[in-house]
mmCIF file of C-alpha atoms and ligand atoms in Angstrom:
data_model
loop_
_atom_site.group_PDB
_atom_site.id
_atom_site.type_symbol
_atom_site.label_atom_id
_atom_site.label_comp_id
_atom_site.label_asym_id
_atom_site.label_seq_id
_atom_site.Cartn_x
_atom_site.Cartn_y
_atom_site.Cartn_z
ATOM 1 C CA MET A 4 9.967 14.146 -9.924
ATOM 2 C CA THR A 5 9.659 13.012 -6.258
ATOM 3 C CA LEU A 6 9.036 15.869 -3.308
ATOM 4 C CA SER A 7 10.845 15.288 0.104
ATOM 5 C CA THR A 8 7.632 15.649 2.812
ATOM 6 C CA PRO A 9 8.923 14.342 6.285
ATOM 7 C CA TRP A 10 6.291 14.828 8.910
ATOM 8 C CA ALA A 11 7.287 15.967 12.479
ATOM 9 C CA VAL A 12 4.786 13.658 14.845
ATOM 10 C CA LEU A 13 4.437 14.659 18.134
ATOM 11 C CA PHE A 14 3.071 12.656 20.595
ATOM 12 C CA CYS A 15 1.098 15.304 23.383
ATOM 13 C CA LYS A 16 -1.020 14.910 26.155
ATOM 14 C CA PHE A 17 -2.948 17.326 28.322
ATOM 15 C CA LYS A 18 -0.779 18.089 31.568
ATOM 16 C CA ASP A 19 -3.918 17.180 33.512
ATOM 17 C CA ASP A 20 -3.633 13.405 31.473
ATOM 18 C CA LEU A 21 -2.789 11.385 34.432
ATOM 19 C CA ARG A 22 -3.806 7.786 32.989
ATOM 20 C CA ASP A 23 -4.740 7.839 29.233
ATOM 21 C CA PHE A 24 -1.213 8.175 27.619
ATOM 22 C CA VAL A 25 0.262 5.575 29.719
ATOM 23 C CA THR A 26 -2.270 2.877 28.060
ATOM 24 C CA ILE A 27 -1.370 3.292 24.823
ATOM 25 C CA LYS A 28 1.102 1.450 23.091
ATOM 26 C CA LEU A 29 3.532 4.491 21.925
ATOM 27 C CA ASN A 30 5.839 1.919 20.194
ATOM 28 C CA ASP A 31 3.108 0.816 17.721
ATOM 29 C CA LYS A 32 1.417 4.106 17.640
ATOM 30 C CA MET A 33 4.628 5.719 15.930
ATOM 31 C CA ALA A 34 5.342 2.802 13.664
ATOM 32 C CA MET A 35 1.847 3.870 12.064
ATOM 33 C CA PHE A 36 3.258 7.679 11.025
ATOM 34 C CA THR A 37 6.695 6.552 10.367
ATOM 35 C CA GLY A 38 7.468 2.844 10.189
ATOM 36 C CA PRO A 39 8.660 1.370 6.395
ATOM 37 C CA ASP A 40 5.134 -0.984 6.908
ATOM 38 C CA ALA A 41 3.096 -1.804 3.733
ATOM 39 C CA GLU A 42 0.405 -0.519 5.728
ATOM 40 C CA SER A 43 2.299 2.557 6.826
ATOM 41 C CA ILE A 44 0.651 6.169 6.692
ATOM 42 C CA PRO A 45 3.971 6.746 4.591
ATOM 43 C CA SER A 46 3.756 3.709 2.916
ATOM 44 C CA PHE A 47 -0.081 4.808 2.290
ATOM 45 C CA TRP A 48 0.517 8.613 0.529
ATOM 46 C CA GLN A 49 4.198 7.153 -1.353
ATOM 47 C CA ASN A 50 1.705 4.527 -2.978
ATOM 48 C CA VAL A 51 -0.670 7.467 -3.759
ATOM 49 C CA THR A 52 1.017 9.095 -5.727
ATOM 50 C CA TYR A 53 3.254 6.862 -6.909
ATOM 51 C CA SER A 54 6.297 8.121 -5.446
ATOM 52 C CA ALA A 55 5.643 11.638 -5.882
ATOM 53 C CA LEU A 56 5.703 12.083 -2.424
ATOM 54 C CA ASP A 57 8.426 10.949 -0.007
ATOM 55 C CA LEU A 58 7.220 10.764 3.570
ATOM 56 C CA SER A 59 10.496 8.883 4.794
ATOM 57 C CA GLY A 60 12.262 11.076 7.245
ATOM 58 C CA SER A 61 9.349 11.274 9.124
ATOM 59 C CA GLN A 62 9.852 10.968 12.512
ATOM 60 C CA ALA A 63 7.983 10.489 15.940
ATOM 61 C CA PHE A 64 8.436 12.597 19.477
ATOM 62 C CA GLY A 65 6.710 12.204 23.010
ATOM 63 C CA TRP A 66 5.405 11.791 24.839
ATOM 64 C CA LEU A 67 5.057 15.736 25.328
ATOM 65 C CA THR A 68 3.162 17.208 27.709
ATOM 66 C CA LEU A 69 1.366 20.400 27.023
ATOM 67 C CA ASP A 70 1.289 23.308 29.328
ATOM 68 C CA LYS A 71 -2.112 23.671 29.410
ATOM 69 C CA ASN A 72 -5.328 21.754 30.390
ATOM 70 C CA GLN A 73 -8.034 19.565 28.423
ATOM 71 C CA THR A 74 -10.526 22.170 29.028
ATOM 72 C CA ASP A 75 -8.442 24.921 27.679
ATOM 73 C CA TYR A 76 -8.754 23.416 24.645
ATOM 74 C CA VAL A 77 -11.403 24.740 22.522
ATOM 75 C CA GLY A 78 -10.812 24.457 18.873
ATOM 76 C CA SER A 79 -13.749 23.530 16.665
ATOM 77 C CA GLY A 80 -15.015 23.460 13.181
ATOM 78 C CA ALA A 81 -16.330 26.972 13.889
ATOM 79 C CA ASN A 82 -13.276 27.719 15.655
ATOM 80 C CA SER A 83 -10.421 26.995 13.147
ATOM 81 C CA ASP A 84 -8.149 29.745 15.299
ATOM 82 C CA GLY A 85 -8.319 27.398 18.734
ATOM 83 C CA ARG A 86 -7.623 24.027 16.559
ATOM 84 C CA ILE A 87 -4.515 26.146 15.436
ATOM 85 C CA GLU A 88 -3.570 27.244 18.805
ATOM 86 C CA LEU A 89 -3.060 23.431 19.659
ATOM 87 C CA VAL A 90 -0.511 23.474 17.128
ATOM 88 C CA THR A 91 0.936 26.210 18.421
ATOM 89 C CA TRP A 92 1.265 24.656 22.094
ATOM 90 C CA ALA A 93 2.345 21.400 20.740
ATOM 91 C CA ARG A 94 5.443 22.628 18.224
ATOM 92 C CA LYS A 95 6.172 24.957 21.623
ATOM 93 C CA ALA A 96 6.173 21.752 23.922
ATOM 94 C CA ALA A 97 8.568 20.443 21.571
ATOM 95 C CA GLU A 98 10.722 23.370 21.169
ATOM 96 C CA ASP A 99 11.235 23.485 25.268
ATOM 97 C CA GLN A 100 12.613 19.883 24.825
ATOM 98 C CA LYS A 101 15.284 21.173 21.958
ATOM 99 C CA ILE A 102 14.059 19.373 19.262
ATOM 100 C CA ASP A 103 14.677 20.731 15.748
ATOM 101 C CA LEU A 104 11.416 20.967 14.049
ATOM 102 C CA SER A 105 13.376 22.907 11.067
ATOM 103 C CA PRO A 106 13.877 20.261 8.779
ATOM 104 C CA PHE A 107 9.892 19.066 8.178
ATOM 105 C CA TYR A 108 7.481 19.665 5.896
ATOM 106 C CA GLY A 109 4.413 19.556 8.517
ATOM 107 C CA THR A 110 3.382 18.893 11.839
ATOM 108 C CA VAL A 111 1.192 16.179 13.292
ATOM 109 C CA VAL A 112 -0.097 16.216 16.655
ATOM 110 C CA PHE A 113 -1.389 13.488 18.362
ATOM 111 C CA MET A 114 -3.418 13.684 21.401
ATOM 112 C CA SER A 115 -3.790 11.028 24.453
ATOM 113 C CA THR A 116 -7.617 11.690 24.653
ATOM 114 C CA ALA A 117 -10.369 12.466 22.547
ATOM 115 C CA THR A 118 -9.475 15.808 21.330
ATOM 116 C CA ASP A 119 -10.150 16.552 17.836
ATOM 117 C CA LEU A 120 -9.544 15.036 14.227
ATOM 118 C CA TRP A 121 -8.712 17.559 11.620
ATOM 119 C CA GLY A 122 -6.144 18.699 8.529
ATOM 120 C CA SER A 123 -4.892 21.906 7.101
ATOM 121 C CA SER A 124 -2.284 23.208 4.992
ATOM 122 C CA LYS A 125 1.148 21.002 6.576
ATOM 123 C CA MET A 126 -1.045 20.297 9.705
ATOM 124 C CA VAL A 127 -3.076 16.808 10.909
ATOM 125 C CA VAL A 128 -4.366 16.680 14.583
ATOM 126 C CA CYS A 129 -5.806 13.432 15.697
ATOM 127 C CA ASP A 130 -5.703 11.784 18.988
ATOM 128 C CA ALA A 131 -5.721 7.900 20.407
ATOM 129 C CA LYS A 132 -9.668 7.718 19.252
ATOM 130 C CA SER A 133 -8.750 8.306 15.346
ATOM 131 C CA PRO A 134 -9.133 5.370 13.142
ATOM 132 C CA MET A 135 -6.136 5.351 10.447
ATOM 133 C CA SER A 136 -8.811 5.633 7.381
ATOM 134 C CA ALA A 137 -9.433 9.289 9.183
ATOM 135 C CA ILE A 138 -6.130 10.046 9.596
ATOM 136 C CA LEU A 139 -4.886 9.376 6.346
ATOM 137 C CA GLN A 140 -7.754 12.001 4.986
ATOM 138 C CA GLU A 141 -6.286 14.559 7.259
ATOM 139 C CA TYR A 142 -2.949 14.333 5.504
ATOM 140 C CA GLY A 143 -4.673 14.451 2.554
ATOM 141 C CA HIS A 144 -6.164 17.942 3.736
ATOM 142 C CA GLY A 145 -2.120 18.702 4.740
ATOM 143 C CA TYR A 146 -1.513 18.512 1.528
ATOM 144 C CA GLY A 147 -4.039 20.973 0.066
ATOM 145 C CA LEU A 148 -6.599 18.326 -1.055
ATOM 146 C CA LYS A 149 -10.763 18.705 -0.527
ATOM 147 C CA HIS A 150 -13.427 16.605 0.384
ATOM 148 C CA SER A 151 -15.127 14.627 -2.642
ATOM 149 C CA ARG A 152 -18.388 14.562 -3.622
ATOM 150 C CA ALA A 153 -20.720 12.795 -5.766
ATOM 151 C CA VAL A 154 -22.687 13.928 -8.910
ATOM 152 C CA SER A 155 -25.751 12.361 -7.036
ATOM 153 C CA SER A 156 -25.179 14.546 -3.960
ATOM 154 C CA PRO A 157 -22.986 17.605 -5.371
ATOM 155 C CA THR A 158 -22.862 19.723 -2.117
ATOM 156 C CA ALA A 159 -22.603 16.848 0.552
ATOM 157 C CA ASP A 160 -18.865 16.328 1.177
ATOM 158 C CA TYR A 161 -17.980 12.899 1.854
ATOM 159 C CA SER A 162 -20.717 10.933 -0.700
ATOM 160 C CA ASN A 163 -17.292 9.460 -2.774
ATOM 161 C CA PRO A 164 -17.789 5.822 -1.953
ATOM 162 C CA VAL A 165 -13.905 4.884 -3.452
ATOM 163 C CA CYS A 166 -11.961 7.885 -2.114
ATOM 164 C CA ILE A 167 -10.077 8.477 0.944
ATOM 165 C CA MET A 168 -11.048 12.347 0.900
ATOM 166 C CA SER A 169 -14.902 10.709 1.745
ATOM 167 C CA GLY A 170 -14.257 8.841 5.155
ATOM 168 C CA MET A 171 -15.294 7.716 7.315
ATOM 169 C CA ILE A 172 -18.901 8.285 5.677
ATOM 170 C CA PHE A 173 -17.731 7.273 1.919
ATOM 171 C CA GLY A 174 -21.822 8.214 0.997
ATOM 172 C CA GLY A 175 -22.964 5.115 2.840
ATOM 173 C CA ARG A 176 -20.620 2.500 1.738
ATOM 174 C CA ASN A 177 -17.433 1.122 3.616
ATOM 175 C CA PRO A 178 -14.303 0.512 1.132
ATOM 176 C CA THR A 179 -11.957 0.438 4.074
ATOM 177 C CA PHE A 180 -10.682 -3.106 5.932
ATOM 178 C CA ALA A 181 -8.428 -4.269 9.029
ATOM 179 C CA GLY A 182 -5.314 -2.906 8.633
ATOM 180 C CA ARG A 183 -1.603 -3.539 10.592
ATOM 181 C CA PHE A 184 -2.867 -0.322 12.131
ATOM 182 C CA GLY A 185 -6.513 -0.314 12.329
ATOM 183 C CA VAL A 186 -9.051 0.536 9.385
ATOM 184 C CA SER A 187 -7.375 1.888 6.491
ATOM 185 C CA GLY A 188 -7.986 2.438 3.024
ATOM 186 C CA PRO A 189 -9.301 3.031 0.305
ATOM 187 C CA LEU A 190 -6.646 5.128 -2.367
ATOM 188 C CA LEU A 191 -7.504 8.834 -3.607
ATOM 189 C CA CYS A 192 -9.732 8.768 -6.508
ATOM 190 C CA SER A 193 -7.458 9.634 -9.723
ATOM 191 C CA PRO A 194 -9.098 13.078 -10.172
ATOM 192 C CA TYR A 195 -7.483 14.599 -7.025
ATOM 193 C CA VAL A 196 -4.482 12.453 -7.678
ATOM 194 C CA ASP A 197 -4.203 14.587 -10.879
ATOM 195 C CA VAL A 198 -4.865 17.625 -8.653
ATOM 196 C CA GLY A 199 -2.067 17.144 -6.920
ATOM 197 C CA GLY A 200 0.674 17.083 -9.888
ATOM 198 C CA TRP A 201 1.046 13.077 -8.871
ATOM 199 C CA LEU A 202 -0.177 11.476 -11.810
ATOM 200 C CA PRO A 203 2.329 10.678 -14.118
ATOM 201 C CA ARG A 204 1.448 10.840 -17.806
ATOM 202 C CA ASP A 205 2.613 7.385 -19.223
ATOM 203 C CA ARG A 206 -0.079 5.552 -16.601
ATOM 204 C CA VAL A 207 -3.284 8.032 -17.953
ATOM 205 C CA GLU A 208 -4.738 7.543 -21.710
ATOM 206 C CA THR A 209 -6.532 10.952 -22.698
ATOM 207 C CA ILE A 210 -9.248 9.574 -25.078
ATOM 208 C CA SER A 211 -10.859 12.202 -27.459
ATOM 209 C CA THR A 212 -14.049 13.475 -27.366
ATOM 210 C CA ALA A 213 -14.129 16.918 -29.212
ATOM 211 C CA GLY A 214 -15.482 18.137 -26.457
ATOM 212 C CA ALA A 215 -18.974 16.076 -25.952
ATOM 213 C CA LYS A 216 -18.920 12.274 -27.482
ATOM 214 C CA PRO A 217 -15.505 10.012 -26.944
ATOM 215 C CA LYS A 218 -13.988 8.262 -29.467
ATOM 216 C CA ILE A 219 -15.005 4.248 -29.436
ATOM 217 C CA THR A 220 -11.670 2.659 -27.443
ATOM 218 C CA THR A 221 -11.237 -0.526 -25.690
ATOM 219 C CA MET A 222 -8.048 -0.581 -23.471
ATOM 220 C CA PHE A 223 -6.979 -2.309 -20.802
ATOM 221 C CA LEU A 224 -6.532 -0.820 -17.421
ATOM 222 C CA SER A 225 -4.724 -2.201 -14.288
ATOM 223 C CA SER A 226 -5.817 -1.398 -11.143
ATOM 224 C CA LEU A 227 -5.157 1.962 -9.636
ATOM 225 C CA GLY A 228 -3.007 1.323 -6.614
ATOM 226 C CA ASN A 229 -0.672 -1.338 -8.910
ATOM 227 C CA GLN A 230 3.123 0.293 -8.601
ATOM 228 C CA LYS A 231 4.490 -1.543 -11.818
ATOM 229 C CA ALA A 232 1.107 -1.716 -13.607
ATOM 230 C CA PRO A 233 1.622 -3.554 -16.955
ATOM 231 C CA ASN A 234 -1.075 -1.017 -18.519
ATOM 232 C CA ARG A 235 -2.714 2.366 -17.984
ATOM 233 C CA GLN A 236 -4.380 2.760 -14.820
ATOM 234 C CA VAL A 237 -6.446 5.752 -15.648
ATOM 235 C CA ALA A 238 -8.473 6.343 -18.781
ATOM 236 C CA ARG A 239 -9.701 10.343 -19.302
ATOM 237 C CA LEU A 240 -11.690 12.159 -21.073
ATOM 238 C CA HIS A 241 -12.820 16.060 -21.074
ATOM 239 C CA PHE A 242 -16.084 17.335 -22.142
ATOM 240 C CA SER A 243 -17.286 20.807 -22.727
ATOM 241 C CA ALA A 244 -21.267 20.191 -22.774
ATOM 242 C CA PRO A 245 -23.569 19.751 -21.648
ATOM 243 C CA TYR A 246 -21.077 21.691 -19.110
ATOM 244 C CA ASP A 247 -17.817 21.517 -18.085
ATOM 245 C CA ALA A 248 -16.260 18.636 -16.442
ATOM 246 C CA THR A 249 -13.226 16.098 -17.165
ATOM 247 C CA TYR A 250 -14.100 12.374 -16.690
ATOM 248 C CA TYR A 251 -11.828 9.757 -15.114
ATOM 249 C CA ILE A 252 -11.954 6.447 -14.996
ATOM 250 C CA GLU A 253 -10.185 3.684 -13.086
ATOM 251 C CA PHE A 254 -10.030 0.236 -11.665
ATOM 252 C CA ARG A 255 -10.252 -0.473 -8.113
ATOM 253 C CA ALA A 256 -8.852 -4.064 -7.103
ATOM 254 C CA GLY A 257 -6.721 -5.161 -4.071
ATOM 255 C CA GLY A 258 -3.860 -3.649 -2.341
ATOM 256 C CA TRP A 259 -5.320 -0.482 -0.386
ATOM 257 C CA ASP A 260 -8.643 -0.810 -2.117
ATOM 258 C CA LYS A 261 -9.004 -4.696 -0.965
ATOM 259 C CA GLY A 262 -12.007 -3.184 1.428
ATOM 260 C CA ILE A 263 -13.733 -2.282 -2.024
ATOM 261 C CA THR A 264 -15.476 -5.408 -2.476
ATOM 262 C CA PRO A 265 -17.018 -6.537 -4.831
ATOM 263 C CA ALA A 266 -13.921 -4.674 -7.302
ATOM 264 C CA GLU A 267 -15.525 -1.672 -9.191
ATOM 265 C CA ILE A 268 -14.724 0.365 -12.727
ATOM 266 C CA ALA A 269 -15.201 3.497 -10.919
ATOM 267 C CA VAL A 270 -16.094 6.958 -12.673
ATOM 268 C CA HIS A 271 -15.373 10.216 -11.295
ATOM 269 C CA GLN A 272 -15.658 13.902 -12.402
ATOM 270 C CA LEU A 273 -13.324 16.622 -12.024
ATOM 271 C CA ARG A 274 -15.496 20.000 -12.335
ATOM 272 C CA PRO A 275 -14.507 23.484 -12.438
ATOM 273 C CA ASP A 276 -14.968 23.868 -9.237
ATOM 274 C CA GLY A 277 -12.064 21.676 -8.074
ATOM 275 C CA TYR A 278 -13.912 19.114 -6.924
ATOM 276 C CA SER A 279 -14.160 15.441 -7.514
ATOM 277 C CA TYR A 280 -17.581 13.659 -7.979
ATOM 278 C CA TYR A 281 -18.291 9.937 -7.622
ATOM 279 C CA ALA A 282 -20.665 9.733 -11.016
ATOM 280 C CA GLY A 283 -20.764 5.581 -10.925
ATOM 281 C CA GLY A 284 -18.985 2.208 -12.286
ATOM 282 C CA ILE A 285 -19.754 -1.275 -12.911
ATOM 283 C CA VAL A 286 -19.285 -2.444 -9.401
ATOM 284 C CA ASP A 287 -18.307 -6.145 -9.639
ATOM 285 C CA PRO A 288 -16.777 -6.591 -12.978
ATOM 286 C CA THR A 289 -15.543 -9.864 -12.740
ATOM 287 C CA VAL A 290 -19.114 -11.240 -13.218
ATOM 288 C CA SER A 291 -20.206 -8.332 -15.496
ATOM 289 C CA SER A 292 -18.515 -9.179 -18.836
ATOM 290 C CA GLY A 293 -20.224 -7.532 -21.188
ATOM 291 C CA ARG A 294 -22.484 -5.032 -18.691
ATOM 292 C CA SER A 295 -22.415 -1.310 -19.343
ATOM 293 C CA TRP A 296 -22.401 1.994 -17.523
ATOM 294 C CA VAL A 297 -24.360 4.498 -19.219
ATOM 295 C CA ASP A 298 -23.435 8.175 -17.717
ATOM 296 C CA PRO A 299 -27.042 10.047 -17.106
ATOM 297 C CA GLU A 300 -25.764 13.612 -18.634
ATOM 298 C CA PHE A 301 -22.976 12.973 -20.750
ATOM 299 C CA ASP A 302 -22.799 11.090 -24.063
ATOM 300 C CA LEU A 303 -20.704 8.445 -22.109
ATOM 301 C CA SER A 304 -20.818 4.482 -21.573
ATOM 302 C CA VAL A 305 -18.018 2.354 -19.807
ATOM 303 C CA ARG A 306 -18.307 -1.644 -21.115
ATOM 304 C CA ILE A 307 -16.610 -4.249 -19.057
ATOM 305 C CA GLU A 308 -15.136 -6.883 -21.199
ATOM 306 C CA ARG A 309 -13.496 -9.287 -19.354
ATOM 307 C CA ILE A 310 -10.732 -9.577 -16.176
ATOM 308 C CA VAL A 311 -7.463 -10.413 -16.736
ATOM 309 C CA ASP A 312 -4.245 -10.857 -14.647
ATOM 310 C CA SER A 313 -5.840 -12.773 -11.431
ATOM 311 C CA GLY A 314 -7.963 -10.128 -11.048
ATOM 312 C CA ASP A 315 -5.615 -7.110 -11.453
ATOM 313 C CA THR A 316 -6.749 -5.618 -14.838
ATOM 314 C CA ALA A 317 -9.585 -5.110 -16.725
ATOM 315 C CA GLU A 318 -10.134 -4.624 -20.005
ATOM 316 C CA ILE A 319 -13.051 -2.003 -21.053
ATOM 317 C CA THR A 320 -14.516 -0.288 -23.912
ATOM 318 C CA ILE A 321 -15.212 3.399 -23.295
ATOM 319 C CA GLY A 322 -17.381 5.443 -26.257
ATOM 320 C CA PRO A 323 -20.654 7.546 -26.640
ATOM 321 C CA ARG A 324 -24.119 6.286 -25.232
ATOM 322 C CA ALA A 325 -25.132 4.577 -28.536
ATOM 323 C CA ALA A 326 -22.276 2.406 -28.425
ATOM 324 C CA ALA A 327 -23.861 0.453 -25.306
ATOM 325 C CA LEU A 328 -26.912 0.329 -26.219
ATOM 326 C CA ALA A 329 -25.737 -1.301 -29.731
ATOM 327 C CA LEU A 330 -24.300 -3.652 -27.595
ATOM 328 C CA SER A 331 -27.011 -4.750 -25.466
ATOM 329 C CA VAL A 332 -28.752 -5.718 -28.158
ATOM 330 C CA ARG A 333 -26.380 -8.610 -28.761
ATOM 331 C CA THR A 334 -25.337 -9.267 -24.829
ATOM 332 C CA ILE A 335 -29.743 -10.267 -25.107
ATOM 333 C CA ALA A 336 -29.035 -12.195 -27.979
ATOM 334 C CA ALA A 337 -25.570 -14.215 -26.815
ATOM 335 C CA ALA A 338 -27.898 -14.822 -23.327
ATOM 336 C CA LYS A 339 -31.169 -15.913 -25.135
ATOM 337 C CA LEU A 340 -28.739 -18.379 -26.855
ATOM 338 C CA ASN A 341 -26.665 -19.179 -23.571
ATOM 339 C CA LEU A 342 -23.486 -18.474 -24.957
ATOM 340 C CA ALA A 343 -20.646 -18.146 -22.740
ATOM 341 C CA GLY A 344 -18.232 -14.724 -23.033
ATOM 342 C CA PRO A 345 -17.901 -12.443 -25.844
ATOM 343 C CA LEU A 346 -15.551 -14.782 -27.922
ATOM 344 C CA GLY A 347 -17.221 -16.230 -31.074
ATOM 345 C CA VAL A 348 -20.491 -14.600 -30.540
ATOM 346 C CA ARG A 349 -21.199 -13.682 -33.893
ATOM 347 C CA GLY A 350 -20.049 -16.501 -35.415
ATOM 348 C CA GLN A 351 -22.829 -18.382 -33.301
ATOM 349 C CA ILE A 352 -25.642 -15.530 -33.815
ATOM 350 C CA LEU A 353 -25.380 -15.484 -37.421
ATOM 351 C CA ARG A 354 -27.967 -17.263 -38.371
ATOM 352 C CA PRO A 355 -27.337 -19.324 -41.598
ATOM 353 C CA GLY A 356 -27.290 -17.244 -45.284
ATOM 354 C CA ASP A 357 -27.488 -14.266 -42.983
ATOM 355 C CA SER A 358 -24.797 -11.928 -43.764
ATOM 356 C CA SER A 359 -25.763 -8.816 -41.417
ATOM 357 C CA LEU A 360 -25.077 -9.679 -37.609
ATOM 358 C CA LYS A 361 -27.969 -7.055 -37.020
ATOM 359 C CA SER A 362 -30.592 -8.897 -38.765
ATOM 360 C CA SER A 363 -29.793 -11.997 -37.582
ATOM 361 C CA LEU A 364 -30.009 -10.191 -33.856
ATOM 362 C CA LEU A 365 -33.177 -8.516 -34.291
ATOM 363 C CA THR A 366 -34.663 -11.695 -35.540
ATOM 364 C CA LEU A 367 -33.147 -12.952 -32.614
ATOM 365 C CA VAL A 368 -34.341 -10.565 -29.755
ATOM 366 C CA ASN A 369 -37.802 -10.966 -31.635
ATOM 367 C CA GLN A 370 -38.492 -14.650 -30.994
HETATM 368 ZN ZN1 ZN B 27 -11.733 16.007 5.879
#
């Protein structure tokens, strides 16, 4: 189901800005908010939500001159009333120009001078100094999303390294890229796509855990941003022990995630507090066949088997921690023998006259 959410984008200047606004390439900035360009704000949110949100019909207006000077603006994180006032001023300036704002889902105020950057339900404020990646996050707030976090720093916002709702800090990493309209990406982490109600059921593999131990499952994951993916794109598992958390596993590579270099199998938790927490992952799975990520708290491991489809699909195995430990013996043995790839390893490891892979492995790793 598609929800039409066209935004009115009001390009505004304070009445004492007599200089900065003339230096801004208005058509280019307007295209960022309204254009069908592959790397515009509407295409980002349409891609992130698998077209559940439709931003076509977004329209830009301006320049509009506010009946205020720059110093009249006193909005801040501590003064949210002051922030909302700016949106009121901008909407009034638009209505004074006979612009009908009633058909629009929300309002973006773009200021010509460094003013502020924030988002709240159906409202975005940004300015000429705001990177596109940061504006994408404010749209996320406009659609009701919170910042994302990490298991390793659970009270700190902006600590998920692969989620737009952690920009521009991303826990100290940089998953963005230089796009048509400046610094852009990465995608929204899949727990928040799900929270928004935008994750189609047929893109998700739900793996049974009985609350504590996942069923061993080998599966293909297409990259999260692929709009016509031939495989599932998210694996989801629910745990009730040691505490309540739903896990999401995704493959992040290419497209809006092309700034995530190297590519990553990323693992997130969604907790009952409504926040998404980055739990970890396998960085550079293209060179990591057989490598596992083991969760430090939950009985969960993820193993990369191989990458196919020119880097767009990862084959992974999800299971309890013991599954990864059992594999690591096999991996070590394969490494000792310089075997290439997982195929045929069994046949190459088995010693003549020994029908037990385990005893052959133990002999090998103890050599
Ligand atoms: Zn934010």
